Amino acid sequence: MTTEPDGQVPRRNPINRALGGWQPAAVVMAANKLDFFTAIGEEAVTAEEVASRCGTPPRPTRVLLNACVALDILEKEGEVYRNSPEALQALVRGKSTFMGDGIAHQHDLWQAWGRLHEAVRNNRRVGERYNLTEVGDVHRNFILAMHDRARLDAPFLAETLDLTGRHQLFDAGGGPGTYSIYLVKRYPGLRAIVFDLPQTIEIAKEVIAEFGMSDLIATRAGDYFKDDFGQGNDVVLLSAILHSMSPERSRGLLAKAYDSLVSVGDVVVHEGLIDDEGTSPMRAVMFSLNMLVNTGEGQSYSGSEIMGLMEEVGFTNPRVVRLPEPARTSLVIATKP
Ligand SMILES: C[S@@+](CC[C@H](N)C(=O)[O-])C[C@H]1O[C@@H](n2cnc3c(N)ncnc32)[C@H](O)[C@@H]1O
């Protein structure tokens, strides 16, 4: 980018900037869905070989591989393609840094974004498939995407949220159970209950067993709109749950958390918060639209909105605690007196 004589960096046309992203994103999502990056792995491979490994026709395979080269995601030398260092780390299945499940989940969500205008016009979701547990692949992509994302944040969350001396954590809508796993590992004496829909609990059991934590983390299948949160909880965690629902329903879940907690127990909401204006940070603004197209009633919440809901159901001392970088999320914590 050139610098103006007065030293100011010229402003890039924001319309061009906004429109520049969807085609490159489609390239990565398509190549990920077709498993090109895993098919290449650590090797140097021709387009014909990738096509044969992925069961795709050679000509369009080459066109898509070339687009990945143009985006610097693959490297090309003569007729052979290699993964870039970043693709090797994030796009090849089997590594702990694999982001492909998350990209597959973005791909599922992306269909609805094409109808964003309809969601705004009708104030209704247009994503029919979001969180539909009967659509096996979509649901599994979603839950494993949560696991990929949570594995990055969970060590910071476990350091920030001091659960010393606590015994029972209830992880409502706990998904794959990732946060419970890291918290129970970090705090001796702590046990957790991961509560979620039956189809999710099946995946959570696999993940918890993979981490060797099945003795310390129980699972309970249910519906947080219909079932209670049990009794005797020291801590109720609601991680990435409230953003999918209206303030009224959020208040309902906070009230269930309150009823289930012992005195001086804490409710902990973990979210990527939006500012009070609703215009920053960019990821929270975009996420709010993601919730509009896919859930209709959900939104990114600000810290003050969540603290207000907590106080309405009787919690005291609400506070916002940011997780340290590189995590970009926050905890909103309040105490049952
Ligand atoms: C965005 S994920 C968050 C998962 C996890 N708490 C995390 O932060 O990684 C939302 C979770 O809520 C669960 N869920 C959705 N509707 C539910 C319901 N009615 N009752 C219980 N869990 C539900 C989903 O299965 C999913 O695991």
CSV table of C-alpha atoms and ligand atoms in Angstrom, one decimal:
chain,number,residue,atom,x,y,z
A,1,MET,CA,0.0,0.0,0.0
A,2,THR,CA,1.4,3.4,-0.9
A,3,THR,CA,1.9,6.2,1.6
A,4,GLU,CA,0.6,9.7,0.9
A,5,PRO,CA,3.0,12.6,1.0
A,6,ASP,CA,1.7,13.7,4.4
A,7,GLY,CA,2.6,10.3,5.8
A,8,GLN,CA,-1.0,9.0,6.0
A,9,VAL,CA,-1.8,5.5,4.7
A,10,PRO,CA,-4.6,5.9,2.1
A,11,ARG,CA,-7.9,4.4,3.1
A,12,ARG,CA,-8.7,1.2,1.1
A,13,ASN,CA,-12.1,1.4,-0.5
A,14,PRO,CA,-14.3,-0.4,2.2
A,15,ILE,CA,-16.7,-1.7,-0.4
A,16,ASN,CA,-14.0,-3.5,-2.4
A,17,ARG,CA,-12.6,-4.7,0.9
A,18,ALA,CA,-15.9,-6.1,2.0
A,19,LEU,CA,-16.6,-7.8,-1.4
A,20,GLY,CA,-13.1,-9.3,-1.7
A,21,GLY,CA,-13.6,-12.2,0.7
A,22,TRP,CA,-16.3,-14.6,-0.4
A,23,GLN,CA,-14.7,-16.3,-3.4
A,24,PRO,CA,-11.3,-17.1,-1.7
A,25,ALA,CA,-13.3,-18.4,1.3
A,26,ALA,CA,-15.3,-20.7,-1.1
A,27,VAL,CA,-12.1,-22.0,-2.5
A,28,VAL,CA,-10.8,-23.1,0.9
A,29,MET,CA,-14.1,-24.5,1.9
A,30,ALA,CA,-14.5,-26.6,-1.3
A,31,ALA,CA,-10.9,-27.9,-1.2
A,32,ASN,CA,-11.4,-28.8,2.5
A,33,LYS,CA,-14.7,-30.6,1.8
A,34,LEU,CA,-13.1,-32.6,-1.0
A,35,ASP,CA,-10.1,-33.4,1.4
A,36,PHE,CA,-7.5,-32.1,-1.1
A,37,PHE,CA,-5.1,-31.0,1.7
A,38,THR,CA,-5.2,-34.3,3.5
A,39,ALA,CA,-4.8,-36.2,0.2
A,40,ILE,CA,-1.6,-34.2,-0.4
A,41,GLY,CA,-0.3,-34.5,3.2
A,42,GLU,CA,3.5,-34.2,3.3
A,43,GLU,CA,4.0,-35.2,-0.3
A,44,ALA,CA,4.5,-33.5,-3.7
A,45,VAL,CA,1.6,-34.7,-5.8
A,46,THR,CA,0.2,-34.0,-9.4
A,47,ALA,CA,-3.3,-32.9,-10.0
A,48,GLU,CA,-4.1,-36.3,-11.5
A,49,GLU,CA,-3.0,-38.0,-8.3
A,50,VAL,CA,-5.0,-35.7,-6.1
A,51,ALA,CA,-8.0,-36.3,-8.3
A,52,SER,CA,-7.5,-40.0,-8.1
A,53,ARG,CA,-7.1,-40.0,-4.3
A,54,CYS,CA,-10.2,-37.7,-3.8
A,55,GLY,CA,-12.4,-39.3,-6.5
A,56,THR,CA,-12.8,-36.0,-8.5
A,57,PRO,CA,-12.3,-35.4,-12.2
A,58,PRO,CA,-8.8,-34.1,-13.1
A,59,ARG,CA,-9.6,-30.9,-15.0
A,60,PRO,CA,-11.6,-29.1,-12.3
A,61,THR,CA,-9.4,-30.6,-9.6
A,62,ARG,CA,-6.4,-28.8,-11.3
A,63,VAL,CA,-8.4,-25.5,-11.5
A,64,LEU,CA,-9.2,-25.6,-7.8
A,65,LEU,CA,-5.6,-26.6,-6.8
A,66,ASN,CA,-4.3,-23.7,-8.9
A,67,ALA,CA,-6.7,-21.3,-7.0
A,68,CYS,CA,-5.2,-22.7,-3.7
A,69,VAL,CA,-1.8,-21.8,-5.1
A,70,ALA,CA,-2.9,-18.3,-6.1
A,71,LEU,CA,-4.0,-17.9,-2.5
A,72,ASP,CA,-0.6,-19.2,-1.2
A,73,ILE,CA,-2.3,-22.1,0.6
A,74,LEU,CA,-0.6,-24.6,-1.7
A,75,GLU,CA,2.8,-24.4,-3.4
A,76,LYS,CA,3.3,-25.5,-7.0
A,77,GLU,CA,6.6,-26.6,-8.7
A,78,GLY,CA,6.3,-27.8,-12.3
A,79,GLU,CA,3.4,-30.2,-12.2
A,80,VAL,CA,3.4,-31.0,-8.5
A,81,TYR,CA,1.5,-29.4,-5.6
A,82,ARG,CA,2.6,-29.3,-2.0
A,83,ASN,CA,0.9,-28.0,1.2
A,84,SER,CA,2.2,-24.6,2.4
A,85,PRO,CA,3.4,-24.7,6.0
A,86,GLU,CA,0.1,-23.2,7.2
A,87,ALA,CA,-1.9,-25.8,5.3
A,88,LEU,CA,0.2,-28.6,6.7
A,89,GLN,CA,-0.5,-27.4,10.2
A,90,ALA,CA,-4.2,-26.5,9.9
A,91,LEU,CA,-5.7,-28.4,7.0
A,92,VAL,CA,-4.3,-31.9,7.1
A,93,ARG,CA,-6.5,-34.3,9.1
A,94,GLY,CA,-4.9,-36.0,12.1
A,95,LYS,CA,-2.9,-33.0,13.6
A,96,SER,CA,-4.0,-31.5,16.9
A,97,THR,CA,-3.9,-28.1,15.1
A,98,PHE,CA,-6.4,-29.3,12.5
A,99,MET,CA,-9.1,-26.7,11.7
A,100,GLY,CA,-10.9,-28.6,8.9
A,101,ASP,CA,-13.9,-29.5,11.1
A,102,GLY,CA,-14.4,-25.8,11.8
A,103,ILE,CA,-14.1,-25.0,8.1
A,104,ALA,CA,-16.6,-27.7,7.3
A,105,HIS,CA,-18.9,-26.1,9.9
A,106,GLN,CA,-18.4,-22.7,8.2
A,107,HIS,CA,-19.3,-24.3,4.9
A,108,ASP,CA,-22.6,-25.6,6.4
A,109,LEU,CA,-23.4,-22.1,7.8
A,110,TRP,CA,-22.5,-20.4,4.7
A,111,GLN,CA,-25.5,-21.6,2.7
A,112,ALA,CA,-27.7,-19.4,4.9
A,113,TRP,CA,-25.6,-16.3,4.6
A,114,GLY,CA,-26.6,-16.1,0.9
A,115,ARG,CA,-30.1,-15.3,2.2
A,116,LEU,CA,-29.1,-12.8,4.8
A,117,HIS,CA,-31.4,-10.2,3.2
A,118,GLU,CA,-34.4,-12.5,3.7
A,119,ALA,CA,-33.5,-13.0,7.4
A,120,VAL,CA,-33.4,-9.2,7.8
A,121,ARG,CA,-36.6,-8.7,5.8
A,122,ASN,CA,-38.6,-11.3,7.7
A,123,ASN,CA,-36.9,-11.2,11.1
A,124,ARG,CA,-36.5,-15.0,10.9
A,125,ARG,CA,-33.8,-17.5,10.5
A,126,VAL,CA,-33.2,-18.8,7.0
A,127,GLY,CA,-30.7,-21.6,8.0
A,128,GLU,CA,-32.9,-24.7,8.1
A,129,ARG,CA,-30.0,-27.0,9.0
A,130,TYR,CA,-28.3,-25.2,11.9
A,131,ASN,CA,-28.0,-27.5,14.9
A,132,LEU,CA,-30.4,-30.0,13.4
A,133,THR,CA,-29.2,-33.0,15.2
A,134,GLU,CA,-30.8,-35.5,12.8
A,135,VAL,CA,-28.5,-34.2,10.0
A,136,GLY,CA,-25.6,-36.4,11.1
A,137,ASP,CA,-22.7,-34.8,9.3
A,138,VAL,CA,-23.8,-31.2,9.8
A,139,HIS,CA,-24.2,-31.9,13.6
A,140,ARG,CA,-20.9,-33.8,13.9
A,141,ASN,CA,-19.1,-31.0,12.0
A,142,PHE,CA,-20.6,-28.5,14.4
A,143,ILE,CA,-19.7,-30.3,17.6
A,144,LEU,CA,-16.2,-31.2,16.4
A,145,ALA,CA,-15.7,-27.5,15.3
A,146,MET,CA,-16.6,-26.5,18.8
A,147,HIS,CA,-13.9,-28.9,20.1
A,148,ASP,CA,-11.3,-27.6,17.7
A,149,ARG,CA,-12.0,-24.0,18.8
A,150,ALA,CA,-12.4,-24.8,22.5
A,151,ARG,CA,-9.0,-26.7,22.6
A,152,LEU,CA,-7.3,-23.4,21.8
A,153,ASP,CA,-9.2,-21.3,24.4
A,154,ALA,CA,-9.6,-23.9,27.1
A,155,PRO,CA,-6.1,-23.6,28.7
A,156,PHE,CA,-6.6,-19.9,29.1
A,157,LEU,CA,-10.1,-20.3,30.5
A,158,ALA,CA,-8.9,-22.9,33.0
A,159,GLU,CA,-6.1,-20.5,34.2
A,160,THR,CA,-8.5,-17.5,34.4
A,161,LEU,CA,-11.5,-19.2,36.1
A,162,ASP,CA,-10.3,-20.1,39.5
A,163,LEU,CA,-12.2,-23.2,40.7
A,164,THR,CA,-9.9,-24.1,43.6
A,165,GLY,CA,-12.0,-25.9,46.3
A,166,ARG,CA,-15.0,-26.4,44.0
A,167,HIS,CA,-16.4,-29.9,43.7
A,168,GLN,CA,-19.2,-29.9,41.1
A,169,LEU,CA,-19.2,-28.2,37.7
A,170,PHE,CA,-22.4,-28.4,35.6
A,171,ASP,CA,-21.5,-27.7,32.0
A,172,ALA,CA,-24.9,-26.8,30.4
A,173,GLY,CA,-24.9,-27.3,26.6
A,174,GLY,CA,-21.3,-28.6,27.2
A,175,GLY,CA,-21.0,-29.9,23.6
A,176,PRO,CA,-17.9,-32.1,23.2
A,177,GLY,CA,-17.0,-31.4,26.9
A,178,THR,CA,-13.7,-29.7,26.1
A,179,TYR,CA,-14.0,-27.0,28.8
A,180,SER,CA,-15.0,-29.5,31.4
A,181,ILE,CA,-12.0,-31.6,30.4
A,182,TYR,CA,-9.5,-28.8,30.9
A,183,LEU,CA,-11.1,-27.5,34.1
A,184,VAL,CA,-11.2,-30.9,35.7
A,185,LYS,CA,-7.6,-31.6,34.7
A,186,ARG,CA,-6.6,-28.2,36.2
A,187,TYR,CA,-8.4,-28.4,39.5
A,188,PRO,CA,-8.0,-31.5,41.7
A,189,GLY,CA,-11.2,-32.5,43.5
A,190,LEU,CA,-13.4,-31.0,40.8
A,191,ARG,CA,-15.9,-33.3,39.0
A,192,ALA,CA,-18.0,-32.2,36.0
A,193,ILE,CA,-21.3,-33.1,34.5
A,194,VAL,CA,-21.6,-32.4,30.7
A,195,PHE,CA,-25.3,-31.8,29.9
A,196,ASP,CA,-26.4,-31.7,26.3
A,197,LEU,CA,-28.8,-33.1,23.7
A,198,PRO,CA,-28.6,-36.9,23.4
A,199,GLN,CA,-27.0,-36.8,19.9
A,200,THR,CA,-24.3,-34.4,21.2
A,201,ILE,CA,-23.7,-36.5,24.3
A,202,GLU,CA,-22.7,-39.5,22.1
A,203,ILE,CA,-19.9,-37.3,20.7
A,204,ALA,CA,-19.0,-35.9,24.1
A,205,LYS,CA,-18.6,-39.4,25.5
A,206,GLU,CA,-16.1,-40.2,22.7
A,207,VAL,CA,-14.1,-37.0,23.3
A,208,ILE,CA,-14.1,-37.4,27.1
A,209,ALA,CA,-12.9,-41.1,26.7
A,210,GLU,CA,-10.2,-40.0,24.3
A,211,PHE,CA,-8.8,-37.7,27.0
A,212,GLY,CA,-9.0,-40.5,29.6
A,213,MET,CA,-11.4,-38.5,31.7
A,214,SER,CA,-14.5,-40.7,31.8
A,215,ASP,CA,-14.1,-41.4,35.6
A,216,LEU,CA,-14.2,-37.7,36.5
A,217,ILE,CA,-16.7,-36.3,34.0
A,218,ALA,CA,-20.2,-37.7,33.8
A,219,THR,CA,-22.6,-37.0,31.0
A,220,ARG,CA,-26.4,-36.3,31.1
A,221,ALA,CA,-28.6,-36.2,28.1
A,222,GLY,CA,-31.5,-33.7,28.1
A,223,ASP,CA,-32.9,-30.4,26.9
A,224,TYR,CA,-32.0,-27.2,28.7
A,225,PHE,CA,-35.3,-25.6,27.8
A,226,LYS,CA,-37.2,-28.5,29.5
A,227,ASP,CA,-35.0,-30.1,32.1
A,228,ASP,CA,-33.6,-28.6,35.3
A,229,PHE,CA,-29.8,-28.4,36.0
A,230,GLY,CA,-29.9,-30.8,39.1
A,231,GLN,CA,-28.8,-29.8,42.6
A,232,GLY,CA,-25.6,-29.2,44.5
A,233,ASN,CA,-23.6,-27.5,41.7
A,234,ASP,CA,-20.8,-25.2,42.8
A,235,VAL,CA,-20.4,-23.8,39.3
A,236,VAL,CA,-22.7,-23.7,36.2
A,237,LEU,CA,-20.9,-23.0,33.0
A,238,LEU,CA,-22.9,-21.7,30.0
A,239,SER,CA,-20.2,-21.5,27.3
A,240,ALA,CA,-21.3,-20.3,23.8
A,241,ILE,CA,-25.0,-20.9,24.7
A,242,LEU,CA,-26.8,-17.6,25.3
A,243,HIS,CA,-25.8,-16.2,21.9
A,244,SER,CA,-28.2,-18.7,20.2
A,245,MET,CA,-31.3,-17.5,22.0
A,246,SER,CA,-33.3,-14.4,22.9
A,247,PRO,CA,-32.8,-12.4,26.2
A,248,GLU,CA,-36.0,-13.9,27.6
A,249,ARG,CA,-34.8,-17.5,27.0
A,250,SER,CA,-31.3,-16.6,28.3
A,251,ARG,CA,-32.9,-15.3,31.5
A,252,GLY,CA,-34.7,-18.7,31.8
A,253,LEU,CA,-31.4,-20.6,31.6
A,254,LEU,CA,-29.8,-18.3,34.1
A,255,ALA,CA,-32.7,-18.9,36.5
A,256,LYS,CA,-32.2,-22.7,36.1
A,257,ALA,CA,-28.5,-22.2,36.9
A,258,TYR,CA,-29.5,-20.2,40.0
A,259,ASP,CA,-31.9,-22.8,41.3
A,260,SER,CA,-29.3,-25.6,40.9
A,261,LEU,CA,-26.4,-23.8,42.6
A,262,VAL,CA,-25.3,-24.0,46.3
A,263,SER,CA,-25.0,-20.8,48.2
A,264,VAL,CA,-22.0,-18.8,47.0
A,265,GLY,CA,-21.9,-20.9,43.9
A,266,ASP,CA,-21.1,-19.1,40.6
A,267,VAL,CA,-22.7,-18.9,37.2
A,268,VAL,CA,-20.1,-18.4,34.4
A,269,VAL,CA,-21.1,-17.3,30.9
A,270,HIS,CA,-18.4,-17.6,28.3
A,271,GLU,CA,-19.0,-15.6,25.1
A,272,GLY,CA,-17.3,-13.4,22.5
A,273,LEU,CA,-18.8,-10.1,23.7
A,274,ILE,CA,-19.9,-7.2,21.6
A,275,ASP,CA,-19.6,-3.6,22.7
A,276,ASP,CA,-22.5,-1.6,24.0
A,277,GLU,CA,-22.9,0.2,20.6
A,278,GLY,CA,-23.2,-3.2,18.7
A,279,THR,CA,-20.5,-2.2,16.2
A,280,SER,CA,-17.3,-3.7,17.5
A,281,PRO,CA,-15.3,-6.0,17.5
A,282,MET,CA,-15.9,-7.1,13.9
A,283,ARG,CA,-16.0,-10.8,14.7
A,284,ALA,CA,-18.8,-10.3,17.2
A,285,VAL,CA,-20.7,-8.1,14.8
A,286,MET,CA,-20.5,-10.7,12.1
A,287,PHE,CA,-21.4,-13.4,14.6
A,288,SER,CA,-24.6,-11.6,15.5
A,289,LEU,CA,-25.6,-11.8,11.8
A,290,ASN,CA,-24.6,-15.5,11.8
A,291,MET,CA,-27.1,-16.0,14.7
A,292,LEU,CA,-29.8,-14.0,12.8
A,293,VAL,CA,-29.6,-16.2,9.7
A,294,ASN,CA,-29.2,-19.5,11.6
A,295,THR,CA,-31.3,-19.1,14.7
A,296,GLY,CA,-33.4,-16.0,14.2
A,297,GLU,CA,-33.5,-15.0,17.8
A,298,GLY,CA,-29.9,-15.2,18.8
A,299,GLN,CA,-27.3,-12.4,18.9
A,300,SER,CA,-23.9,-11.4,20.2
A,301,TYR,CA,-24.4,-10.0,23.7
A,302,SER,CA,-22.6,-7.2,25.5
A,303,GLY,CA,-21.2,-7.7,29.0
A,304,SER,CA,-23.7,-5.2,30.4
A,305,GLU,CA,-26.6,-7.1,28.8
A,306,ILE,CA,-25.5,-10.4,30.4
A,307,MET,CA,-24.8,-8.8,33.8
A,308,GLY,CA,-28.2,-7.2,33.7
A,309,LEU,CA,-29.9,-10.6,33.1
A,310,MET,CA,-27.9,-12.2,35.9
A,311,GLU,CA,-29.0,-9.5,38.4
A,312,GLU,CA,-32.6,-9.9,37.3
A,313,VAL,CA,-32.6,-13.5,38.4
A,314,GLY,CA,-31.0,-12.8,41.8
A,315,PHE,CA,-27.2,-13.2,41.2
A,316,THR,CA,-24.9,-10.6,42.8
A,317,ASN,CA,-21.5,-9.2,42.1
A,318,PRO,CA,-21.6,-9.6,38.3
A,319,ARG,CA,-18.3,-9.0,36.6
A,320,VAL,CA,-16.6,-9.3,33.2
A,321,VAL,CA,-13.2,-11.0,33.0
A,322,ARG,CA,-11.4,-11.1,29.6
A,323,LEU,CA,-9.4,-14.2,28.8
A,324,PRO,CA,-5.8,-13.4,28.0
A,325,GLU,CA,-4.7,-13.2,24.4
A,326,PRO,CA,-4.7,-15.1,22.1
A,327,ALA,CA,-8.1,-16.1,23.3
A,328,ARG,CA,-10.6,-13.4,22.2
A,329,THR,CA,-13.5,-14.3,24.5
A,330,SER,CA,-14.7,-13.2,28.0
A,331,LEU,CA,-16.2,-14.7,31.1
A,332,VAL,CA,-19.2,-13.0,32.7
A,333,ILE,CA,-19.3,-14.3,36.3
A,334,ALA,CA,-21.9,-13.8,39.1
A,335,THR,CA,-22.5,-15.3,42.5
A,336,LYS,CA,-25.6,-16.8,44.1
A,337,PRO,CA,-25.6,-15.2,47.6
B,1,LIG,C1,-22.2,-23.5,20.4
B,1,LIG,S1,-22.3,-25.1,21.1
B,1,LIG,C2,-21.3,-24.8,22.6
B,1,LIG,C3,-20.7,-26.1,23.1
B,1,LIG,C4,-19.7,-25.9,24.3
B,1,LIG,N1,-20.4,-25.3,25.5
B,1,LIG,C5,-18.6,-25.0,23.9
B,1,LIG,O1,-18.5,-23.8,24.3
B,1,LIG,O2,-17.7,-25.5,23.2
B,1,LIG,C6,-24.0,-25.2,21.7
B,1,LIG,C7,-24.3,-26.5,22.4
B,1,LIG,O3,-25.6,-26.5,22.9
B,1,LIG,C8,-26.2,-27.7,22.7
B,1,LIG,N2,-27.7,-27.5,22.6
B,1,LIG,C9,-28.5,-26.9,21.7
B,1,LIG,N3,-29.8,-27.0,22.1
B,1,LIG,C10,-29.8,-27.6,23.3
B,1,LIG,C11,-30.9,-27.9,24.2
B,1,LIG,N4,-32.1,-27.6,23.9
B,1,LIG,N5,-30.5,-28.6,25.3
B,1,LIG,C12,-29.3,-28.9,25.6
B,1,LIG,N6,-28.2,-28.6,24.8
B,1,LIG,C13,-28.5,-28.0,23.6
B,1,LIG,C14,-25.7,-28.2,21.3
B,1,LIG,O4,-25.8,-29.6,21.2
B,1,LIG,C15,-24.2,-27.7,21.5
B,1,LIG,O5,-23.4,-28.7,22.0
